[in-house]
Structures are given as C-alpha cells and as structure tokens.
Amino acid sequence: MKEDFLVLLYYCYTPIADPEDFREQHHLMCLDLNLRGRIIIASEGINGTVSGRRSDCEAYMKHVKAKPEFEKLEFKVETHDQYTFAKLHVRVKPEIVHSSLRHIEPTKKTGEYIEPEEFREILKNESKDTVVLDVRSNYEHHVGKFKNAVTLDIENFRDFPDKINELQQYKDKKVITYCTGGIKCEKASAYLLEQGFENVYQLHGGIIKYGIEADGEDFEGKCYVFDNRIVKEVNKVNPSVIGKCHVTGEASDRMVNCANPDCNIHVPMSAAGAAKYNGCCSEQCMHAPKVRAYNGSGYYQKESNGYNPYRGVKRKKQNSD
C-alpha cells in the first residue's frame, strides 16, 4: 500500500480576534492546497482534522506554524493511502470542542502534560494511587480504551461535568485524563482542578500521539476517529478486540450505523450481526418504513445537497499572476 497521503490532527487554544475573517482566509488556503476535512474556528482557537497529499499537507503545516499565535500548535501526523474525508468544511463555532465549560480557559490553567513514554510506564506499573480517566463518549470507549481506565457513561463531552459526583472517590489520587487527540482533556483536567482535585494530569496528544510515539502499548481495541476510517489501529505491541457486536455479542470493533435512519444508533456490529437484520440493530428497526438499503459497510454518506467547497467564501480567490 503506497501511503502518499497524510492525516493531520491538531488543535490550539489561542485568541483569534476575528474568527469569521480568519475562517474565510483559512478556508481559501485549504482549497488552494486541495485539503479535505473538518476545521472549527472560534475566538478561543482552532481544532481540525484534515487529509491530503503529502506535499500539500506539509505546505499547510508550514503555513500554520509560521503564524505567531500557533507557535505551540502540534500536529499529530499519520500516513494513509487516500483522503479520509470526502469534503472540506471550515466553520466558526462558539467553542473548538463542544462542552458546557465555556468559562474555562486552558491557556490560563489546565492539567500538566504527561508524555507518551512516561504514560506507557505508568500503565505498566499499575498503582492504586493513580487513576487513568477516559473523558470520551460511550461509543468511543466501547470500541477501545486504555487498560484499566475509568470510563464514563456519557453520550457527549458536554455531559462530563454531570459526572463530577461519581469522580469524587478519586479526589485524593493522581488523575490522568485522556481522549483522542488531547483537546477535550485541556478543559476536562482544568475543570477537575477547579472542582478541588489537586493532582491532575493529561496525556499529551491523546491516544493518537501515544500510538505514534509509544506504539499504542496497552491500548485495548481500536481508537475511534472522526473521519471516514471510523476506527483505527493504534496498538502495535499487544493489540486486542474489546468491542462487542450489538446484535450477536461476539467480539467486533466494526462500528456501524443502524440502517434505520430514525434510529441510526452507532455501535459495534460484526458482519454476521449486520446480516441478521439487514444492517439494522434489531428486528423492529429492520421493518421501519424508511430503512436504508444495507451497503455492506454500515456507513451511510450524507447527501451532498449540491456541496460546493466555495460555499461560504465571501471573496473570490484572486489570481496570483
């Protein structure tokens, strides 16, 4: 497999004075570089995952890092054999990751970083005084998580503060938070500090950086990612499967959406499990009036609806002649 494409995962909490203007210029640059992906701009910073040809991604990283406000931004870089997105979306939102913690400013206070190699040793040398806390949603940790990690029953990251009472039992321990790429932990760890937890850390760069720098050792299952891959292997040392098929209960890390769009539940489902109800999660859903034809993948691309990558761009690109 020839890997001529790169996938870039990144975020940076940094003040952006005019998010709308920044979005427009950034959008145009991404179009010039033939990038595809999702980028969120807010007054508090930038958050993105993009994919493209190696040379285009390298040019993008060079351009972004040249800006003083992104001096501390780190790219998690992976190789791939094609685009991992079908489209490009650059949007302005109130936050760069949806939370109920808008008052928290990670640039002022957040949990200390623990680097991947140090984290690998922590996982190996289990201690009753250390808690590894997964701050991701159910569908993410159901398919993959770190060994012995504490997981939370939440559908969205914005529900994290609702679990603070459950976490009180760990208040006197060393708490290390982790997520996919690190962005959620910036606010989650800061919130724990705000709530009186004193010994709070975060895995620097999240699962993805850990996979790149520490071979993903002791990460069980696969890592859920927010692009067309859906899940990816990170553990090169002692991989395993922890996901269980929603229909049959057998081991599976194949994430699908129920073929009934009115349900659309996103769960692990084996090929055998999907075949039982034609891609649906249950017999009831299989007989729903709007059920989609099962396409074998369980991934249903949204309708393009006349998708135009220049939509939302106020000014036309100018010729460079």
CSV table of C-alpha atoms in Angstrom, one decimal, residues 103-240:
chain,number,residue,atom,x,y,z
A,103,HIS,CA,-15.8,29.7,31.2
A,104,ILE,CA,-12.7,27.6,31.4
A,105,GLU,CA,-9.6,28.9,29.6
A,106,PRO,CA,-6.9,26.2,29.2
A,107,THR,CA,-4.3,28.9,28.3
A,108,LYS,CA,-4.5,30.0,32.0
A,109,LYS,CA,-4.9,26.7,33.8
A,110,THR,CA,-5.0,23.1,32.8
A,111,GLY,CA,-3.7,19.7,33.9
A,112,GLU,CA,0.0,19.1,33.5
A,113,TYR,CA,1.1,17.1,30.5
A,114,ILE,CA,2.4,13.5,30.7
A,115,GLU,CA,4.3,12.4,27.6
A,116,PRO,CA,3.5,9.1,25.9
A,117,GLU,CA,6.7,7.2,27.0
A,118,GLU,CA,6.1,8.2,30.6
A,119,PHE,CA,2.4,7.2,30.3
A,120,ARG,CA,3.5,3.8,28.9
A,121,GLU,CA,5.5,3.2,32.1
A,122,ILE,CA,2.5,4.3,34.3
A,123,LEU,CA,0.3,1.7,32.5
A,124,LYS,CA,2.9,-1.0,33.1
A,125,ASN,CA,3.5,-0.2,36.7
A,126,GLU,CA,-0.1,-0.2,37.9
A,127,SER,CA,-0.7,1.8,41.1
A,128,LYS,CA,-3.8,2.1,43.3
A,129,ASP,CA,-2.9,5.7,43.8
A,130,THR,CA,-3.2,6.5,40.1
A,131,VAL,CA,-6.4,6.7,38.0
A,132,VAL,CA,-6.4,6.8,34.2
A,133,LEU,CA,-9.6,8.6,33.2
A,134,ASP,CA,-11.2,8.4,29.8
A,135,VAL,CA,-13.2,11.6,29.1
A,136,ARG,CA,-14.7,10.4,25.8
A,137,SER,CA,-18.2,9.3,25.0
A,138,ASN,CA,-19.7,5.8,25.3
A,139,TYR,CA,-19.4,4.9,21.6
A,140,GLU,CA,-15.7,5.8,21.7
A,141,HIS,CA,-14.6,3.8,24.7
A,142,HIS,CA,-16.9,0.9,23.9
A,143,VAL,CA,-14.6,0.1,20.9
A,144,GLY,CA,-11.3,1.0,22.5
A,145,LYS,CA,-9.7,2.3,25.7
A,146,PHE,CA,-6.5,2.1,27.8
A,147,LYS,CA,-6.0,-0.9,30.1
A,148,ASN,CA,-7.9,-0.4,33.5
A,149,ALA,CA,-9.1,3.0,32.5
A,150,VAL,CA,-12.1,4.5,34.3
A,151,THR,CA,-14.8,5.3,31.7
A,152,LEU,CA,-17.9,7.5,32.0
A,153,ASP,CA,-21.4,6.8,30.8
A,154,ILE,CA,-21.8,9.9,28.7
A,155,GLU,CA,-23.2,10.4,25.2
A,156,ASN,CA,-21.4,13.7,24.7
A,157,PHE,CA,-18.4,15.5,26.2
A,158,ARG,CA,-20.8,18.3,27.3
A,159,ASP,CA,-22.1,15.8,29.9
A,160,PHE,CA,-18.7,15.4,31.6
A,161,PRO,CA,-19.5,17.9,34.4
A,162,ASP,CA,-22.6,15.9,35.3
A,163,LYS,CA,-20.2,13.0,36.4
A,164,ILE,CA,-18.3,15.1,38.9
A,165,ASN,CA,-20.0,13.4,41.9
A,166,GLU,CA,-19.0,10.0,40.6
A,167,LEU,CA,-15.4,11.1,40.3
A,168,GLN,CA,-15.2,12.4,43.9
A,169,GLN,CA,-13.9,9.0,45.0
A,170,TYR,CA,-10.7,9.7,43.1
A,171,LYS,CA,-10.1,13.2,44.5
A,172,ASP,CA,-7.1,12.1,46.6
A,173,LYS,CA,-5.5,10.2,43.8
A,174,LYS,CA,-3.3,11.1,40.8
A,175,VAL,CA,-5.8,11.5,38.0
A,176,ILE,CA,-4.6,11.3,34.4
A,177,THR,CA,-7.2,12.2,31.7
A,178,TYR,CA,-7.0,11.1,28.1
A,179,CYS,CA,-9.0,11.5,24.9
A,180,THR,CA,-8.4,11.0,21.2
A,181,GLY,CA,-6.1,13.9,20.4
A,182,GLY,CA,-5.9,15.8,23.7
A,183,ILE,CA,-8.3,18.7,23.1
A,184,LYS,CA,-11.1,17.5,25.5
A,185,CYS,CA,-8.6,16.9,28.3
A,186,GLU,CA,-7.5,20.6,28.2
A,187,LYS,CA,-10.9,21.5,29.6
A,188,ALA,CA,-11.7,18.3,31.5
A,189,SER,CA,-8.5,18.5,33.5
A,190,ALA,CA,-9.0,22.2,34.1
A,191,TYR,CA,-12.5,21.5,35.3
A,192,LEU,CA,-11.2,18.9,37.8
A,193,LEU,CA,-8.7,21.4,39.2
A,194,GLU,CA,-11.5,23.9,39.5
A,195,GLN,CA,-13.5,21.4,41.5
A,196,GLY,CA,-10.8,20.8,44.0
A,197,PHE,CA,-8.8,17.9,42.5
A,198,GLU,CA,-5.2,18.7,43.2
A,199,ASN,CA,-3.2,16.0,41.4
A,200,VAL,CA,-4.5,16.3,37.8
A,201,TYR,CA,-2.6,15.5,34.6
A,202,GLN,CA,-3.4,14.8,31.0
A,203,LEU,CA,-1.9,12.5,28.3
A,204,HIS,CA,-0.2,14.9,25.9
A,205,GLY,CA,-1.6,14.5,22.4
A,206,GLY,CA,-4.1,11.8,23.5
A,207,ILE,CA,-4.4,8.3,22.1
A,208,ILE,CA,-3.1,9.3,18.6
A,209,LYS,CA,0.2,10.8,19.8
A,210,TYR,CA,0.6,7.8,22.1
A,211,GLY,CA,0.1,5.4,19.2
A,212,ILE,CA,2.7,7.3,17.2
A,213,GLU,CA,5.4,7.7,19.9
A,214,ALA,CA,4.8,4.7,22.2
A,215,ASP,CA,3.4,2.1,19.7
A,216,GLY,CA,0.0,2.2,21.4
A,217,GLU,CA,1.0,-0.4,24.0
A,218,ASP,CA,-1.8,-1.4,26.4
A,219,PHE,CA,-4.4,0.4,24.4
A,220,GLU,CA,-7.2,-2.2,24.2
A,221,GLY,CA,-9.3,-2.3,21.0
A,222,LYS,CA,-9.2,0.4,18.3
A,223,CYS,CA,-9.3,4.2,18.5
A,224,TYR,CA,-12.5,5.9,17.3
A,225,VAL,CA,-11.7,8.7,14.9
A,226,PHE,CA,-13.8,11.4,13.3
A,227,ASP,CA,-13.2,10.7,9.6
A,228,ASN,CA,-14.2,8.1,7.1
A,229,ARG,CA,-11.9,5.5,8.7
A,230,ILE,CA,-14.2,5.5,11.8
A,231,VAL,CA,-11.8,3.4,13.8
A,232,LYS,CA,-8.1,2.9,13.5
A,233,GLU,CA,-5.4,0.5,15.0
A,234,VAL,CA,-3.0,2.2,17.4
A,235,ASN,CA,-1.5,-0.7,19.3
A,236,LYS,CA,1.5,-2.3,17.6
A,237,VAL,CA,2.6,-4.2,20.7
A,238,ASN,CA,-0.3,-6.2,22.2
A,239,PRO,CA,-3.4,-5.4,20.2
A,240,SER,CA,-6.8,-6.8,21.2
